[in-house]
GROMACS .gro file of C-alpha atoms in nm:
model
  110
    1MET     CA    1  -1.716   1.416  -2.136
    2ASN     CA    2  -1.701   1.035  -2.096
    3ARG     CA    3  -1.941   0.864  -2.371
    4TYR     CA    4  -1.912   0.544  -2.186
    5GLN     CA    5  -2.169   0.473  -1.916
    6GLN     CA    6  -2.076   0.302  -1.614
    7ILE     CA    7  -2.310   0.006  -1.531
    8ASP     CA    8  -2.330  -0.156  -1.170
    9LEU     CA    9  -2.292  -0.545  -1.255
   10GLY     CA   10  -2.406  -0.600  -0.905
   11ILE     CA   11  -2.079  -0.775  -0.815
   12PRO     CA   12  -2.012  -0.721  -0.454
   13ARG     CA   13  -1.675  -0.552  -0.374
   14PRO     CA   14  -1.455  -0.693  -0.134
   15THR     CA   15  -1.402  -0.469   0.173
   16PRO     CA   16  -1.074  -0.352   0.283
   17GLU     CA   17  -1.079  -0.641   0.552
   18ALA     CA   18  -1.140  -0.907   0.324
   19SER     CA   19  -0.829  -0.819   0.102
   20VAL     CA   20  -0.589  -0.820   0.383
   21PRO     CA   21  -0.473  -1.151   0.448
   22PRO     CA   22  -0.407  -1.367   0.265
   23ALA     CA   23  -0.399  -1.151  -0.079
   24ASN     CA   24  -0.092  -0.935   0.081
   25VAL     CA   25   0.052  -1.179   0.314
   26GLY     CA   26   0.259  -1.475   0.204
   27GLU     CA   27   0.121  -1.844   0.267
   28THR     CA   28   0.385  -1.877   0.539
   29GLY     CA   29   0.290  -1.546   0.696
   30TRP     CA   30  -0.069  -1.640   0.673
   31ASP     CA   31  -0.019  -1.989   0.799
   32ILE     CA   32   0.149  -1.820   1.112
   33LEU     CA   33  -0.152  -1.585   1.164
   34LEU     CA   34  -0.395  -1.878   1.137
   35ALA     CA   35  -0.207  -2.099   1.408
   36LEU     CA   36  -0.193  -1.806   1.625
   37HIS     CA   37  -0.564  -1.695   1.585
   38SER     CA   38  -0.662  -2.075   1.665
   39SER     CA   39  -0.410  -2.125   1.933
   40HIS     CA   40  -0.547  -2.062   2.312
   41ARG     CA   41  -0.492  -1.716   2.418
   42HIS     CA   42  -0.353  -1.643   2.070
   43GLN     CA   43   0.019  -1.734   2.166
   44MET     CA   44   0.262  -1.980   2.104
   45SER     CA   45   0.615  -2.063   2.132
   46VAL     CA   46   0.851  -1.959   1.821
   47LYS     CA   47   0.983  -2.335   1.838
   48ARG     CA   48   0.633  -2.486   1.843
   49LEU     CA   49   0.499  -2.254   1.601
   50GLY     CA   50   0.789  -2.382   1.342
   51SER     CA   51   0.721  -2.729   1.442
   52LEU     CA   52   0.344  -2.711   1.376
   53LEU     CA   53   0.396  -2.538   1.056
   54SER     CA   54   0.708  -2.723   0.922
   55VAL     CA   55   0.915  -2.417   0.879
   56ALA     CA   56   1.272  -2.335   0.902
   57PRO     CA   57   1.395  -2.151   1.192
   58HIS     CA   58   1.549  -1.877   0.969
   59VAL     CA   59   1.212  -1.872   0.756
   60MET     CA   60   1.003  -1.827   1.100
   61HIS     CA   61   1.210  -1.553   1.201
   62TYR     CA   62   1.210  -1.363   0.871
   63TRP     CA   63   0.819  -1.388   0.857
   64LEU     CA   64   0.785  -1.289   1.239
   65GLY     CA   65   0.994  -0.979   1.180
   66TRP     CA   66   0.759  -0.910   0.855
   67LEU     CA   67   0.428  -0.987   1.069
   68GLU     CA   68   0.569  -0.755   1.349
   69ASP     CA   69   0.668  -0.469   1.120
   70ARG     CA   70   0.284  -0.462   1.044
   71TRP     CA   71   0.174  -0.475   1.387
   72LEU     CA   72   0.016  -0.793   1.347
   73VAL     CA   73   0.212  -1.007   1.573
   74LYS     CA   74   0.463  -0.924   1.873
   75ALA     CA   75   0.690  -1.113   2.100
   76ALA     CA   76   0.539  -1.205   2.457
   77LYS     CA   77   0.687  -1.378   2.772
   78ASP     CA   78   0.502  -1.688   2.888
   79GLU     CA   79   0.398  -1.580   3.258
   80VAL     CA   80   0.421  -1.980   3.361
   81ASN     CA   81   0.747  -2.063   3.190
   82GLY     CA   82   0.897  -1.764   3.099
   83GLU     CA   83   0.961  -1.866   2.743
   84VAL     CA   84   0.932  -1.612   2.482
   85GLY     CA   85   0.664  -1.691   2.218
   86THR     CA   86   0.466  -1.495   1.978
   87ILE     CA   87   0.098  -1.355   2.017
   88LEU     CA   88  -0.128  -1.170   1.782
   89THR     CA   89  -0.152  -0.823   1.845
   90ARG     CA   90  -0.497  -0.666   1.915
   91HIS     CA   91  -0.452  -0.514   1.577
   92GLY     CA   92  -0.360  -0.836   1.437
   93LEU     CA   93  -0.668  -0.999   1.610
   94GLU     CA   94  -0.895  -0.744   1.459
   95VAL     CA   95  -0.772  -0.791   1.123
   96LEU     CA   96  -0.829  -1.168   1.135
   97ASP     CA   97  -1.148  -1.123   1.264
   98ARG     CA   98  -1.295  -0.901   1.048
   99TYR     CA   99  -1.139  -1.091   0.725
  100LEU     CA  100  -1.264  -1.425   0.881
  101SER     CA  101  -1.604  -1.260   0.941
  102ALA     CA  102  -1.647  -1.125   0.558
  103LEU     CA  103  -1.506  -1.468   0.438
  104ASN     CA  104  -1.809  -1.618   0.633
  105ALA     CA  105  -2.056  -1.362   0.500
  106LEU     CA  106  -1.932  -1.431   0.158
  107HIS     CA  107  -2.004  -1.820   0.190
  108ALA     CA  108  -2.331  -1.746   0.351
  109GLU     CA  109  -2.452  -1.555   0.035
  110ARG     CA  110  -2.395  -1.838  -0.204
   0.00000   0.00000   0.00000
């Protein structure tokens, strides 16, 4: 029998969505996700993304692979110019939307 009584301090526990990015994603990965989330159609060329974030190509490819392994982004061909770019997956968009909504809710409570 535990002689210590648990006391609820009333501190809200973060939801799983609130702890996904950026807690488990490095700064560069998080920057990529935010850039894609804020872009039109949630898609951007790898070259433009690297230029926007000032990230070297080899670092960009590492992070895109890491994010793709977690089903957050995928390669997509631009229908207009045929250039291959990066796009948020439906899962990635949902994760970011839930995270940003949870973050907004936390700030609204303050």
